[in-house]
Coordinates of C-alpha atoms and ligand atoms in Angstrom, one line a residue:
X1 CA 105.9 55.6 117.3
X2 CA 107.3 53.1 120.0
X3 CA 104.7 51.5 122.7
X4 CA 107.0 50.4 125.5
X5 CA 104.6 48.0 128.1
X6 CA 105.7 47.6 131.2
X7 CA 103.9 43.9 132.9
X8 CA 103.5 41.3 134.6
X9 CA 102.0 39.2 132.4
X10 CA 103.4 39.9 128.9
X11 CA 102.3 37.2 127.5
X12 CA 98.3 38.4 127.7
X13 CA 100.1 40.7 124.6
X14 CA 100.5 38.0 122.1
X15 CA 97.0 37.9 119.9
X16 CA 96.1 41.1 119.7
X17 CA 99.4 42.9 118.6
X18 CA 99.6 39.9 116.2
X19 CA 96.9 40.4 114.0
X20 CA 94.9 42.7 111.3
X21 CA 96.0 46.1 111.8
X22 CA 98.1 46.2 114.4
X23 CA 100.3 43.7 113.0
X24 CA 100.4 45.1 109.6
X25 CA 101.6 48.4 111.3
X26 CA 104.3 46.6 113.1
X27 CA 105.7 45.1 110.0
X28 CA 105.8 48.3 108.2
X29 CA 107.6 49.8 111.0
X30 CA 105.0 52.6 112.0
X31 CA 105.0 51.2 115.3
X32 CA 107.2 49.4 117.6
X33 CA 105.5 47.6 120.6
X34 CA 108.0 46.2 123.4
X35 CA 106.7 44.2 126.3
X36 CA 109.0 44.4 129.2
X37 CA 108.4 41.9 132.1
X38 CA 108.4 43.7 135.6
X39 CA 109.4 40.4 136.7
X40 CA 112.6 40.4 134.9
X41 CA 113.4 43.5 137.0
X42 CA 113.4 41.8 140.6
X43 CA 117.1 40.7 142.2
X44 CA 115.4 38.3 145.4
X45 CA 115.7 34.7 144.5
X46 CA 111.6 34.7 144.3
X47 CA 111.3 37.3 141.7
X48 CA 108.9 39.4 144.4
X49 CA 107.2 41.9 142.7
X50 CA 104.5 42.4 144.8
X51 CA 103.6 42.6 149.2
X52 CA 101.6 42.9 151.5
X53 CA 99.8 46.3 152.1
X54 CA 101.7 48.4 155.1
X55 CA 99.1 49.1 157.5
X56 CA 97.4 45.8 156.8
X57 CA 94.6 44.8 154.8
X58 CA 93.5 42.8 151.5
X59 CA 95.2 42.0 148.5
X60 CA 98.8 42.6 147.3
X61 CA 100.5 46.1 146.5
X62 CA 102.8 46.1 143.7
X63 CA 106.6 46.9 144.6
X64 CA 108.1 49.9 143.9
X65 CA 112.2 49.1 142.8
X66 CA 111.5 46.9 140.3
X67 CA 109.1 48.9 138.0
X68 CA 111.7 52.1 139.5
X69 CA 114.6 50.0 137.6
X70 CA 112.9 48.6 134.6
X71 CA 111.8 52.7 133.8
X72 CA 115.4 53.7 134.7
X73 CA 116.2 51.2 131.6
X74 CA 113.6 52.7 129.5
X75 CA 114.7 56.3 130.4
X76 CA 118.0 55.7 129.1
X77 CA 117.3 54.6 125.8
X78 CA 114.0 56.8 125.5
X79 CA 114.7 60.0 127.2
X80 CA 111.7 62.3 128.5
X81 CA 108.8 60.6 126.9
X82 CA 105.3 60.1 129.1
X83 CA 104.6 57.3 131.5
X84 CA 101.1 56.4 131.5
X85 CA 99.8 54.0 134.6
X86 CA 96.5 52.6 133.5
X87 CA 94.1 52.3 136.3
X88 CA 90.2 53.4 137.3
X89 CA 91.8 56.8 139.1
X90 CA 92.8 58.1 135.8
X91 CA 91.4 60.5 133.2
X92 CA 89.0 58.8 131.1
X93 CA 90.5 57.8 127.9
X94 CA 88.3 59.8 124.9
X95 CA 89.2 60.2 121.2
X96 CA 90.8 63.8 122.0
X97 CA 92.9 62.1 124.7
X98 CA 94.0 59.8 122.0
X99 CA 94.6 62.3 119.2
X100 CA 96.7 64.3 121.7
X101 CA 98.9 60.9 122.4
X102 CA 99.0 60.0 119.0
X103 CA 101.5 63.2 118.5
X104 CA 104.0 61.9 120.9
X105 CA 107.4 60.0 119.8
X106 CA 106.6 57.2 121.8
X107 CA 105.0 56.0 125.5
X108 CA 105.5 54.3 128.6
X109 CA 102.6 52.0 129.4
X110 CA 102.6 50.9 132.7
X111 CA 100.7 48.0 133.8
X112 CA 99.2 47.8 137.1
X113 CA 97.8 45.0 139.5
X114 CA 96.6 43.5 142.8
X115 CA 95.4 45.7 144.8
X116 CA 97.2 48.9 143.4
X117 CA 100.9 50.2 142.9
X118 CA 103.2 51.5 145.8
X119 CA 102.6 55.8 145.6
X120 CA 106.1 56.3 145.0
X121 CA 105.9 55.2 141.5
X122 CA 103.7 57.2 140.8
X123 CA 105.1 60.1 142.9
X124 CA 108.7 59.2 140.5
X125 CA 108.0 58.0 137.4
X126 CA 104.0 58.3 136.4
X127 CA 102.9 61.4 134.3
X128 CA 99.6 60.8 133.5
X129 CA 97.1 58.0 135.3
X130 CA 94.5 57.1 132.1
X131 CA 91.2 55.1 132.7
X132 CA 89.1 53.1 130.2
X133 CA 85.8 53.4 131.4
X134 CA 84.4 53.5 135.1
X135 CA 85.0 49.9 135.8
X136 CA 87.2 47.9 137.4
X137 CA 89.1 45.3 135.2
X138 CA 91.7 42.6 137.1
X139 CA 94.5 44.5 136.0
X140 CA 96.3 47.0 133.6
X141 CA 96.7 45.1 130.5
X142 CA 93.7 45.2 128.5
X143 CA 93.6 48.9 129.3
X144 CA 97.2 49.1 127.8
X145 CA 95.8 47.0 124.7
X146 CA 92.7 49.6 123.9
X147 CA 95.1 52.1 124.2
X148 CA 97.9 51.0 121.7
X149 CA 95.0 50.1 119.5
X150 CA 93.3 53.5 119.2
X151 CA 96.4 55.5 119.2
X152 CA 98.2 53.7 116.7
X153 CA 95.5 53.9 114.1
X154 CA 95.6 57.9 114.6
X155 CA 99.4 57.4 113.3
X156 CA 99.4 57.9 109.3
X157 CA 100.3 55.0 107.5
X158 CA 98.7 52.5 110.3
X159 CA 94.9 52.9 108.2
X160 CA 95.2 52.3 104.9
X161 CA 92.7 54.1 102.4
X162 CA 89.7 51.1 102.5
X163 CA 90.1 52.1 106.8
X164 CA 90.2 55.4 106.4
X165 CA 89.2 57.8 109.9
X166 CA 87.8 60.7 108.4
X167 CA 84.2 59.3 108.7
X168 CA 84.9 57.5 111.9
X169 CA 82.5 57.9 115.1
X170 CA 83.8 60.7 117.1
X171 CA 86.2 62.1 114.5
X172 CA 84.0 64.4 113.8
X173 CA 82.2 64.0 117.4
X174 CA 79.2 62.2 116.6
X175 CA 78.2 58.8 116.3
X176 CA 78.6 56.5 113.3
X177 CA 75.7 56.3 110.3
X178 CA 74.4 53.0 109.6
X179 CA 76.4 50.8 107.0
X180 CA 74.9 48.4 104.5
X181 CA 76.7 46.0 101.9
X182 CA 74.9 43.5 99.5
X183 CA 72.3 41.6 99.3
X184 CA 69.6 44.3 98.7
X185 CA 66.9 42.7 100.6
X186 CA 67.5 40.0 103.8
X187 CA 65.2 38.6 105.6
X188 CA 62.6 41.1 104.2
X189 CA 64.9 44.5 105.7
X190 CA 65.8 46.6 102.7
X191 CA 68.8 48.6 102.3
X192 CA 67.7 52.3 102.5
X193 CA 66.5 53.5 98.8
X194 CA 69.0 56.3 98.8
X195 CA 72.0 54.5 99.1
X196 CA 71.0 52.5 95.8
X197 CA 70.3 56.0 94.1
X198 CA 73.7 57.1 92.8
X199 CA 73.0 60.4 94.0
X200 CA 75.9 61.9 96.0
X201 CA 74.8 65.1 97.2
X202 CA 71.7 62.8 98.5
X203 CA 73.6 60.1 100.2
X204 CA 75.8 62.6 102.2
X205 CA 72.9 64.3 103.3
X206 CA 71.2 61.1 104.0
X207 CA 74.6 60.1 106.4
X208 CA 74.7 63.2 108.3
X209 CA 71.4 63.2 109.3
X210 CA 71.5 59.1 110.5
X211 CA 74.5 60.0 112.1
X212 CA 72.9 62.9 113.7
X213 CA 69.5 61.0 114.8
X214 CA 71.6 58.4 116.8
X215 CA 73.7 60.9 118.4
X216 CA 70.5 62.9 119.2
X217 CA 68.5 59.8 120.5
X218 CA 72.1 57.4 122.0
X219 CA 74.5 60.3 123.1
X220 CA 73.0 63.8 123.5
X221 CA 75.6 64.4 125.6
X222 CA 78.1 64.4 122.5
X223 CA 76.1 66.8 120.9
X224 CA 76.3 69.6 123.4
X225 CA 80.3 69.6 123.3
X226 CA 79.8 69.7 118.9
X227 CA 79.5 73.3 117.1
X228 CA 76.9 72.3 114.6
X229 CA 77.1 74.2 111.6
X230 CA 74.0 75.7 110.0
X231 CA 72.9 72.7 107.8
X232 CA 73.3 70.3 110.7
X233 CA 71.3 72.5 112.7
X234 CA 68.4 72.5 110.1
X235 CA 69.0 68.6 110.2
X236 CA 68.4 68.1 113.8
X237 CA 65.3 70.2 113.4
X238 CA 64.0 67.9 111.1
X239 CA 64.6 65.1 113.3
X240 CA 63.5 66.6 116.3
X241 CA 60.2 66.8 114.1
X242 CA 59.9 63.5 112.9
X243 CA 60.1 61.7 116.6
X244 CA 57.8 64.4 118.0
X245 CA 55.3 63.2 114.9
X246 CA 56.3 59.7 115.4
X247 CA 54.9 60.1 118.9
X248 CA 51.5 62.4 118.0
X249 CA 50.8 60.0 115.3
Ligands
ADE301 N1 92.8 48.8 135.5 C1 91.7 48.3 136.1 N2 90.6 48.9 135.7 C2 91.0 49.8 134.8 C3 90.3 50.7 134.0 N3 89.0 50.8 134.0 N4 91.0 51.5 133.1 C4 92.3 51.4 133.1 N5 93.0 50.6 133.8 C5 92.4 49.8 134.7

């Protein structure tokens, strides 16, 4: 799958395409990322690719021909494939979103800045507007990043077995059960009995009710978009229980 960036700043890229997974991924050829400079798009002397807002006001609005010919470029070589704007206006980026993406050829990222992007670009070239979160970063970049990130690792091949997704938070739409590696005992906190037993059929249930608790007590919300199925059900009675007895007791 190909990742083409469009930017101003490319070189906020190098770092975290260069390392751990995402580099591995890039030298098996899973993915391709290609930063393309906005910049190298202008034809004025000063490489402008921003100006001041018509109708006055702060900041600087980001200029509509260059990005216009740098995606004319792209579209020659690519054909249809989406053009994603990152920015606070856009759909909130959630692990569906990013399954969904994860089955396209390739994407258009584009970068914005300033004070915002001239309409027409989006009006011409923009098929989807994604958000990260409901805050305002300085620009389009790291959004770009989180999104390479969590849709290449939906691409087989990019996790290998040791990574594996299955058991992921959200994968399965709730949040993650607590993790424990050696030593047995720090600082007087024990690792959970269970884990230590061998037993399988014990650990798994032990997992899916964890996982369940913190999704029940962090992120309730999760748990109302989830069809539980009849053993989870039971679980969550159990828990529900146990923190109503927590609090008589
Ligand atoms: N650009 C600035 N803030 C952003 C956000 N929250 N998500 C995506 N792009 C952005």
């Amino acid at each position: 799958m190909f990742f083409d960036i469009l930017t101003l700043f490319p070189e906020m890229f190098t770092g975290p395409f260069d390392e751990s997974i995402i580099k591995r991924a890039r030298e098996k050829g899973i993915i391709e990322i290609n930063l393309i400079n906005i910049r190298d798009y202008t034809t004025d002397k000063h490489n402008t690719a921003d100006d001041t807002p018509y109708g006055g006001g702060a900041g600087m609005v980001m200029k509509v021909e260059p990005i216009y010919r740098a995606w004319q470029d792209l579209h020659k070589k690519r054909g249809e494939v989406p053009v994603i704007m990152l920015s606070p206006q856009g759909r909130p980026l959630d692990q569906e979103l990013v399954k969904d993406l994860s089955q396209e050829q390739g994407l258009i990222l584009l970068c914005g800045h300033y004070e915002g992007i001239d309409e027409r670009v989006k009006d011409l070239i923009v098929t989807d507007e994604i958000s990260i979160g409901d805050y305002v970063l300085t620009g389009g970049e790291l959004a770009a990043m989180v999104v390479v990130d969590a849709v290449a690792r939906m691409i087989p091949g990019v996790l290998g077995d040791q990574e594996s997704m299955i058991e992921d938070s959200f994968y399965n739409g709730l949040l993650d059960y607590p993790d424990y590696t050696r030593p047995r005992e720090f600082m007087g906190l024990e690792v959970p009995e269970v884990l230590l037993s061998g037993n399988h059929g014990a650990i798994e249930r032990w997992r899916r009710k964890e996982a369940l608790k913190r999704t029940y007590l962090r992120r309730p919300d999760l748990l109302q978009k989830k069809i539980l199925s009849k053993e989870e059900l039971n679980l969550l009675e159990e828990i529900k229980q146990e923190i109503e007895g927590g609090k008589n007791g």
